[in-house]
CSV table of C-alpha atoms in Angstrom, one decimal:
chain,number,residue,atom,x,y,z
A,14,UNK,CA,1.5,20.8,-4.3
A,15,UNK,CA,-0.5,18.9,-7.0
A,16,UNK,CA,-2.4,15.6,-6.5
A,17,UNK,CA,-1.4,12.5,-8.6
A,18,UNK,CA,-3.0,9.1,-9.0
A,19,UNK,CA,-0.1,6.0,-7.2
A,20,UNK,CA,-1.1,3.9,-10.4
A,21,UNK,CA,-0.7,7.1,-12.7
A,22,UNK,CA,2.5,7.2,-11.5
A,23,UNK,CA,3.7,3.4,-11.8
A,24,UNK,CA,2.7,3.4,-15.6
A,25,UNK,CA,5.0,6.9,-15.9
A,26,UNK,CA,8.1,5.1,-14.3
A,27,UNK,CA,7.8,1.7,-16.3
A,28,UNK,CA,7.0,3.5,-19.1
A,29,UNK,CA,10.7,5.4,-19.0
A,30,UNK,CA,12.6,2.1,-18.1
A,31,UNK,CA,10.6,-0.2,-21.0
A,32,UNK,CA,12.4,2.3,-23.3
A,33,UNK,CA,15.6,0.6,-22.9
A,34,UNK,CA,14.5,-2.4,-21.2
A,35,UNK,CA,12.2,-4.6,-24.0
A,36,UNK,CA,11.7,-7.1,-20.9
A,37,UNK,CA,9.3,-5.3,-19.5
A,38,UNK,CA,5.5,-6.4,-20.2
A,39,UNK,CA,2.7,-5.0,-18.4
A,40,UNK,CA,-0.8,-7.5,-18.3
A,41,UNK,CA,-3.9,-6.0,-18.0
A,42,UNK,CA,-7.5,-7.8,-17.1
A,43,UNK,CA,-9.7,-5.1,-19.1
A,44,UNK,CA,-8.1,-2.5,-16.7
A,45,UNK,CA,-5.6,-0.3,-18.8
A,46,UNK,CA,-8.2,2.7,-18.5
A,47,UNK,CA,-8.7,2.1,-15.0
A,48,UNK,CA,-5.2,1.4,-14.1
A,49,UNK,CA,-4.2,4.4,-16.1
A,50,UNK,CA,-1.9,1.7,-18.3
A,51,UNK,CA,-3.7,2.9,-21.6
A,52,UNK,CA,-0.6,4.9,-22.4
A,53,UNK,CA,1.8,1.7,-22.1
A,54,UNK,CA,-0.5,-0.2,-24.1
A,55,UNK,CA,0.0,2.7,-27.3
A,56,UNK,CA,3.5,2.9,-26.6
A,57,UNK,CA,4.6,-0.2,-26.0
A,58,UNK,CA,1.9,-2.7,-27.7
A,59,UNK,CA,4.5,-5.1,-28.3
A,60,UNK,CA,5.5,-5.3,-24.5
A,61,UNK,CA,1.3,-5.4,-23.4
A,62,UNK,CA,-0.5,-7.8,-22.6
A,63,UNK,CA,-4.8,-7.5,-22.6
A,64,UNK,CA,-5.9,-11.0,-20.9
A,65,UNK,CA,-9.4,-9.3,-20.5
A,66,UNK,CA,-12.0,-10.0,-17.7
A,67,UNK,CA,-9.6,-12.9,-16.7
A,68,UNK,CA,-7.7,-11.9,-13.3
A,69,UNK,CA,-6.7,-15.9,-13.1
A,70,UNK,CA,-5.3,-15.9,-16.6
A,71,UNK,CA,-4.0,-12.4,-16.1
A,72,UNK,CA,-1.5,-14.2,-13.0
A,73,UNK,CA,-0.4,-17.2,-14.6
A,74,UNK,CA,0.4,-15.4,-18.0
A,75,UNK,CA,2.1,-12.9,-16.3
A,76,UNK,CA,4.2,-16.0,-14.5
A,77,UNK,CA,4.6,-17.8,-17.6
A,78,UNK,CA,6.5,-14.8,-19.4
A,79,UNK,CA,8.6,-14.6,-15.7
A,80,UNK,CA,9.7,-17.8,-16.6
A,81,UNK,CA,10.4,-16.7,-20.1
A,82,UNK,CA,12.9,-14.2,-18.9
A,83,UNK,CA,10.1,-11.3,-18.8
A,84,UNK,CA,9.6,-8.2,-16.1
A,85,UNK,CA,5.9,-8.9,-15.3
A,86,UNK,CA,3.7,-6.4,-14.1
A,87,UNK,CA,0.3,-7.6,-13.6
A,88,UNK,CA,-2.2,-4.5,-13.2
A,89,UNK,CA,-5.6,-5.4,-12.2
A,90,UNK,CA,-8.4,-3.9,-9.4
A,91,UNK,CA,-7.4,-5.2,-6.4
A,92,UNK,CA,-10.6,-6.8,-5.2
A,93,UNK,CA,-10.0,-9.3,-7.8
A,94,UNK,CA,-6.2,-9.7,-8.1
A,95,UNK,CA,-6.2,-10.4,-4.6
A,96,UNK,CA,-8.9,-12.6,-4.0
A,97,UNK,CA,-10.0,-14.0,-7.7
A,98,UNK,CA,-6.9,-15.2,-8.7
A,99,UNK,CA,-5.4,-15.8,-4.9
A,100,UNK,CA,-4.1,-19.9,-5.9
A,101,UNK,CA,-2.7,-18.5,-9.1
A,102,UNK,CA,-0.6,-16.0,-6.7
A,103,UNK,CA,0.1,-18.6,-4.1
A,104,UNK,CA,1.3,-20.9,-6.5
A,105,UNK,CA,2.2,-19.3,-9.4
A,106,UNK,CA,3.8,-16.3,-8.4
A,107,UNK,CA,5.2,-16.9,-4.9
A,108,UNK,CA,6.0,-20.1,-4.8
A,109,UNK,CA,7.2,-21.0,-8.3
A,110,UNK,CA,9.3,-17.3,-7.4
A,111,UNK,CA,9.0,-15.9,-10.5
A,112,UNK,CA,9.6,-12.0,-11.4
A,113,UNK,CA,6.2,-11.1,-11.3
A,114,UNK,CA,4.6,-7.7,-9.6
A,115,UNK,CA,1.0,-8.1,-8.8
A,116,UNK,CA,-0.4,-4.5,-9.0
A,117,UNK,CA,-3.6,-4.3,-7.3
A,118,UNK,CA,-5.4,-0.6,-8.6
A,119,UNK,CA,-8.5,1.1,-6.9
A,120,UNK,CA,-7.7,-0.7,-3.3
A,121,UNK,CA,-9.4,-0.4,-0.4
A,122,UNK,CA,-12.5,1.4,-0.5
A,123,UNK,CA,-11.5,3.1,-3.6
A,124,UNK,CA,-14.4,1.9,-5.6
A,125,UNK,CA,-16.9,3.5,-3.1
A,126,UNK,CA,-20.5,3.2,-4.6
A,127,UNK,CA,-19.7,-0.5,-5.5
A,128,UNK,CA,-19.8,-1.6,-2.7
A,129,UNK,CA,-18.0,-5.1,-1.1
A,130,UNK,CA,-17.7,-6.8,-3.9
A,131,UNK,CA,-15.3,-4.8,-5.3
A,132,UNK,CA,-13.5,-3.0,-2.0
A,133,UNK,CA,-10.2,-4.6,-1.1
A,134,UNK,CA,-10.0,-4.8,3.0
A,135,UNK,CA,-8.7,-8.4,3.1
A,136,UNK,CA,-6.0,-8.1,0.8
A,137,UNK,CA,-3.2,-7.4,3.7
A,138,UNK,CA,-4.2,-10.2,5.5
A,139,UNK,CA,-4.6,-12.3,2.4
A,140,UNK,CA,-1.3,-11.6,0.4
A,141,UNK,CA,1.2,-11.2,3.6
A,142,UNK,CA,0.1,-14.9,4.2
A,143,UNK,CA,1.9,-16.3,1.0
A,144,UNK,CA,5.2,-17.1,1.6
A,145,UNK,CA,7.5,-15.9,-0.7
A,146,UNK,CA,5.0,-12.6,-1.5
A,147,UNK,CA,6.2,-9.0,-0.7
A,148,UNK,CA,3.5,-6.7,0.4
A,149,UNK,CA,4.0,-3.3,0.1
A,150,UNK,CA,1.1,-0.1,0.0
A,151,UNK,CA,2.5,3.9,-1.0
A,152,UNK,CA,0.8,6.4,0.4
A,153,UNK,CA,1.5,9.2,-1.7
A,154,UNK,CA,2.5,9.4,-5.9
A,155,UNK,CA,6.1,10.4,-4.5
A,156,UNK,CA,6.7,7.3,-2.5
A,157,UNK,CA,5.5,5.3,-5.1
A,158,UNK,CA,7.7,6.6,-7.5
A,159,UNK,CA,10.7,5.5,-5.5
A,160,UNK,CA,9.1,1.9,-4.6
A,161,UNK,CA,8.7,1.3,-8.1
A,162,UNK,CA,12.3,2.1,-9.2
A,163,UNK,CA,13.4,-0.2,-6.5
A,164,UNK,CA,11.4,-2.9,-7.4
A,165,UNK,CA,12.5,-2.8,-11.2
A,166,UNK,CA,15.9,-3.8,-9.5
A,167,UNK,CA,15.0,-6.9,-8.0
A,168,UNK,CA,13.2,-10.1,-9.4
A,169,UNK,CA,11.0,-11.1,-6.2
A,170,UNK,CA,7.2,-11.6,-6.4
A,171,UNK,CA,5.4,-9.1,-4.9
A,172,UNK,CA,2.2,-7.5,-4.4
A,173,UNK,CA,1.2,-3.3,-4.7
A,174,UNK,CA,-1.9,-2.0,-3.5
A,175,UNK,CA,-2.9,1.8,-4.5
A,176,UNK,CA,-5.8,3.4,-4.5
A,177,UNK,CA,-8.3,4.9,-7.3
A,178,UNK,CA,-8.0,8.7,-7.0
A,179,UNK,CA,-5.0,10.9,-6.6
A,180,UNK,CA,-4.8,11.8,-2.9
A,181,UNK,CA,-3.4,14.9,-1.0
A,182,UNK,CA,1.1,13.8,-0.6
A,183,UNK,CA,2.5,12.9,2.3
A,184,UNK,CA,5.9,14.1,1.2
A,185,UNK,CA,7.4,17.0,-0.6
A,186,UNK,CA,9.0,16.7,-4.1
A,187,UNK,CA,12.4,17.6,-3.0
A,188,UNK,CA,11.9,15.6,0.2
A,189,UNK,CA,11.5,12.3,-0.3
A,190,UNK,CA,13.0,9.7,2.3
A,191,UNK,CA,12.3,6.2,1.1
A,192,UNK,CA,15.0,2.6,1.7
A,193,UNK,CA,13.6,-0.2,0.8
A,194,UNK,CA,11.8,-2.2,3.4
A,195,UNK,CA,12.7,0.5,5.9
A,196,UNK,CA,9.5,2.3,7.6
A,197,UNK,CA,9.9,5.9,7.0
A,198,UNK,CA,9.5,8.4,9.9
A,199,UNK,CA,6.8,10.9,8.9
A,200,UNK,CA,6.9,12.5,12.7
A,201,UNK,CA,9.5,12.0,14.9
A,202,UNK,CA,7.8,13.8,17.9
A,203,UNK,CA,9.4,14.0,21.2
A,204,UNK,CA,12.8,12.2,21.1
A,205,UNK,CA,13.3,11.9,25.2
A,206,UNK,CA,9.1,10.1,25.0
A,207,UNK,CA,5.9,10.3,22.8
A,208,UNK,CA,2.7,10.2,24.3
A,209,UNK,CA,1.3,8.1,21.5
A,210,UNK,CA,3.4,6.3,18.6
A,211,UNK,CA,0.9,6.4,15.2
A,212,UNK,CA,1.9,3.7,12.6
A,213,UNK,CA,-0.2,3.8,9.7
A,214,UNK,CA,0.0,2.7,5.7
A,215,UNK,CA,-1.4,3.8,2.5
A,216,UNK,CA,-3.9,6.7,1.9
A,217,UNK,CA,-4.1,6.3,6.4
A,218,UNK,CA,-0.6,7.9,6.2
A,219,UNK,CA,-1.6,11.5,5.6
A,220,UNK,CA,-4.3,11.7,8.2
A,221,UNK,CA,-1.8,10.7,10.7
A,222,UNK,CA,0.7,13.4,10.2
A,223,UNK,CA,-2.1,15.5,10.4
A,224,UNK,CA,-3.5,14.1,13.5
A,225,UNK,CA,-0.3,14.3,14.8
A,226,UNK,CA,0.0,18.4,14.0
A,227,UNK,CA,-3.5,18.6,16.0
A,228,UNK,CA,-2.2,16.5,18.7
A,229,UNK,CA,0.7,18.9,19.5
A,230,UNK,CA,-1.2,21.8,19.6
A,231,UNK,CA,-2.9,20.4,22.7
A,232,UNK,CA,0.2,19.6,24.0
A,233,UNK,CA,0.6,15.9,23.2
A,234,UNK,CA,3.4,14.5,21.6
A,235,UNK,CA,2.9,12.1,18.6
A,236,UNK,CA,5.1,10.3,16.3
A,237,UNK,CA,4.1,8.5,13.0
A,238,UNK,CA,5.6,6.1,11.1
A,239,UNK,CA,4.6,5.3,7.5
A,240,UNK,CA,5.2,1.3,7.3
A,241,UNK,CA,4.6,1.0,3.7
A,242,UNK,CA,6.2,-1.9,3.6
A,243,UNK,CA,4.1,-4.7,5.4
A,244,UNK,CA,6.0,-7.6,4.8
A,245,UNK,CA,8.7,-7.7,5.2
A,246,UNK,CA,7.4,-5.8,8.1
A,247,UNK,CA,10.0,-3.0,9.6
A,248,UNK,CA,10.1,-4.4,13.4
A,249,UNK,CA,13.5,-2.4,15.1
A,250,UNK,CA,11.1,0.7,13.4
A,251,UNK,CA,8.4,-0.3,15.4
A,252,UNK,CA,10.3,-1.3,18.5
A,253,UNK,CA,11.8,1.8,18.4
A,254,UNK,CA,8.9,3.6,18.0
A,255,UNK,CA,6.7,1.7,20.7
A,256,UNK,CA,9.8,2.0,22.8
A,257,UNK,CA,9.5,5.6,23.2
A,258,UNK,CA,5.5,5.8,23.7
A,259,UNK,CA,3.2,5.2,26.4
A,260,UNK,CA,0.8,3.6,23.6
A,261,UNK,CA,0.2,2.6,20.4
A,262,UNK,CA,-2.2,3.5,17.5
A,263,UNK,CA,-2.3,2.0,14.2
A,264,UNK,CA,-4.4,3.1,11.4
A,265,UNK,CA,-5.0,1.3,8.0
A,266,UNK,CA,-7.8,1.3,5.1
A,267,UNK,CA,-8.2,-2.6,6.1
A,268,UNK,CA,-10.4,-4.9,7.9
A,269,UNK,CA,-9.2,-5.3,11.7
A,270,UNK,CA,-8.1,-8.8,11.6
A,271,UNK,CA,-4.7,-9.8,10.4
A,272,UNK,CA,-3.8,-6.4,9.0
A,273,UNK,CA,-0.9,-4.2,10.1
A,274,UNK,CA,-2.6,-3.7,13.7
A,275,UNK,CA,-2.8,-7.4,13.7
A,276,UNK,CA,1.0,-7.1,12.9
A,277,UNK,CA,2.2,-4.4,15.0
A,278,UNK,CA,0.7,-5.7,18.3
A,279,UNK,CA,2.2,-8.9,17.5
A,280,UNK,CA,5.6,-7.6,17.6
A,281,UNK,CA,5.0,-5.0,20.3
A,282,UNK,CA,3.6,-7.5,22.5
A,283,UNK,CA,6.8,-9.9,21.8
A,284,UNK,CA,9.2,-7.3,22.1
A,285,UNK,CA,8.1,-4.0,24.1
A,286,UNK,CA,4.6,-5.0,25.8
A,287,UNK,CA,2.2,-1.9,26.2
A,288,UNK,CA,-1.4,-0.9,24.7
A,289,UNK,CA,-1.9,-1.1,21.2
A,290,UNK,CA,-5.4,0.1,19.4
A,291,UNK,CA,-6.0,-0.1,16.3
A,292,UNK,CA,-8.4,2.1,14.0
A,293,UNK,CA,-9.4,0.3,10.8
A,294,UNK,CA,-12.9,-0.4,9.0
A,295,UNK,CA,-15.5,-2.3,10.7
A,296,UNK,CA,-15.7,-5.9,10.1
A,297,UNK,CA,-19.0,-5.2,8.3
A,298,UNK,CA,-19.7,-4.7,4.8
A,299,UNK,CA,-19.0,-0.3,4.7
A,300,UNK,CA,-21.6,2.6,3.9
A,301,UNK,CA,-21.8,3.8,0.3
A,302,UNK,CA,-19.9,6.8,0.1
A,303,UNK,CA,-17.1,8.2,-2.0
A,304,UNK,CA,-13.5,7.3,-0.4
A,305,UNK,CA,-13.6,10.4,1.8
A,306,UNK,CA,-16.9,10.1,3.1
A,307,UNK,CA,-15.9,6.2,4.2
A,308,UNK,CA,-13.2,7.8,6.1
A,309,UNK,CA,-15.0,10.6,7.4
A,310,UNK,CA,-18.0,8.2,8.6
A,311,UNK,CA,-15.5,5.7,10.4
A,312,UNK,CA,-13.5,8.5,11.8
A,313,UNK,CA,-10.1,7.6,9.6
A,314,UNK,CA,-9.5,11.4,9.0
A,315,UNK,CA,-7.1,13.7,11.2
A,316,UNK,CA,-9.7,14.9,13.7
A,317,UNK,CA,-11.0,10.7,14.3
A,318,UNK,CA,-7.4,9.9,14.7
A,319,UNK,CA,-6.6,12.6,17.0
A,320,UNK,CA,-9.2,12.0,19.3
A,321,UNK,CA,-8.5,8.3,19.3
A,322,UNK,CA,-5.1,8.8,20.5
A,323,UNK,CA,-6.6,11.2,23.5
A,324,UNK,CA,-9.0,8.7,24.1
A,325,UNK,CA,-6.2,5.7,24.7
A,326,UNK,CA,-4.0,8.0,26.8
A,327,UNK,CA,-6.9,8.8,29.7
């Protein structure tokens, strides 16, 4: 099955509904080329926006034509849009509620070589704290397909985070399960008891399913849930999942504080009280590497997870 880039795929899908829907406008902050929006702009230069290196401007424009009766989508490196322009989200998007969709490209250590200024491992923590601000990250071109239809039905702010490069899927082109704000299970393991439950988002998502395939041939039973949407956060998905596993292992591209392990502990410990470990990048600035490399380094790849989840249930 081919590879293709999340944000490849969002410009595709907008770019089929702006042919009957002239209230779509896409803003980019010197990012169409990057945010593989360059064939919007062409097609659709009357519905494109180019605020250049201006991620601030970039959100309250794309709020302003909200207002206007406009479908924004603000496309912009996610480094920035989430931490550059955060007040102009806070206030300008969430809480003036205005139909803008704050698409943050090349997200967490997507940009590799860069370095920290311009990975993105605060942006769950950041955007899920806005009231008012969805918070939702795909992990393969197929799911984000079907997240970006849905959200072209609805007029809520919210915030995407994809990554640079296409990425192995998750799901199969026929097979597709996706409902909006509903966790999807990747794995459903053992129904009468997993060993360990695996919730993970994003590019974390495939790894997981993998892990979980190593897992089983050792005899351990895993299930994994793919909680792409982190707020609103799916919490019967993860009480039901915790419910039936002697632990818990989350796994994100994310600092560890206030991300989803942050999240899923919290409501595990409310709800269904049992260990919870959660695999995420160090609260340290990362090595230089390409995507892969970070992961392999840090042990976010099918073999790290696996052994993590072994290492919980001693």
């Amino acid at each position: 099955m081919g590879k293709t880039a999340n944000k490849q795929i969002i410009c595709e899908v907008l770019m089929e509904a702006a042919k009957e829907d002239k209230d779509i406008v896409a803003l980019c902050s010197d990012s169409r080329g990057s945010g593989s929006f360059t064939p919007f702009a062409d097609t659709y230069p009357e519905q494109f926006v180019e605020t250049g290196i201006a991620e601030q401007n970039l959100v309250s424009i794309a709020a302003g034509l909200a207002k206007c009766g406009k479908k924004s989508y603000a496309v912009s490196p996610a480094c920035f849009l989430s931490t550059r322009s955060y007040e102009q989200c806070k206030v300008d998007v969430a809480y003036s509620n205005t139909n803008v969709k704050l698409i943050g490209i090349s997200g967490g250590v997507s940009y590799g070589a860069l370095g920290m200024s311009h990975h993105s491992a605060q942006d769950i923590a950041a955007m899920s704290a806005i009231p008012n601000m969805r918070v939702y990250i795909p992990s393969d071109h197929l799911q984000t397909r079907e997240l970006t239809k849905a959200l072209l039905k609805d007029e809520k702010p919210a915030y995407i985070r994809v990554g640079r490069n296409a990425v192995d899927p998750t799901y199969e082109e026929d097979n597709v399960p996706f409902e909006m704000d509903h966790a999807t299970v990747v794995t459903e393991g053992n129904t009468n008891g997993n060993d360990v439950a695996i919730i993970a988002c994003g590019e974390m998502v495939k790894p997981a399913k993998d892990a979980a395939r190593l897992l089983k041939a050792e005899g351990i039973s895993a299930s994994v849930l793919d909680m792409y949407c982190i707020k609103p956060l799916d919490e019967e998905a993860i009480v039901r999942m915790a419910g039936n596993a002697k632990a818990v292992l989350t796994v994100e591209e994310h600092a560890p504080f206030g991300g989803l392990g942050s999240m899923v502990a919290q409501v595990t410990g409310r709800e269904c009280p049992k260990k919870v470990v959660n695999m995420s990048l160090p609260d340290a600035p990362v090595i230089t590497g390409t995507s892969k490399e970070v992961f392999d380094y840090y042990g976010l790849n099918a073999e790290g997870i696996a052994n993590k989840a072994k290492e919980i249930l001693k």
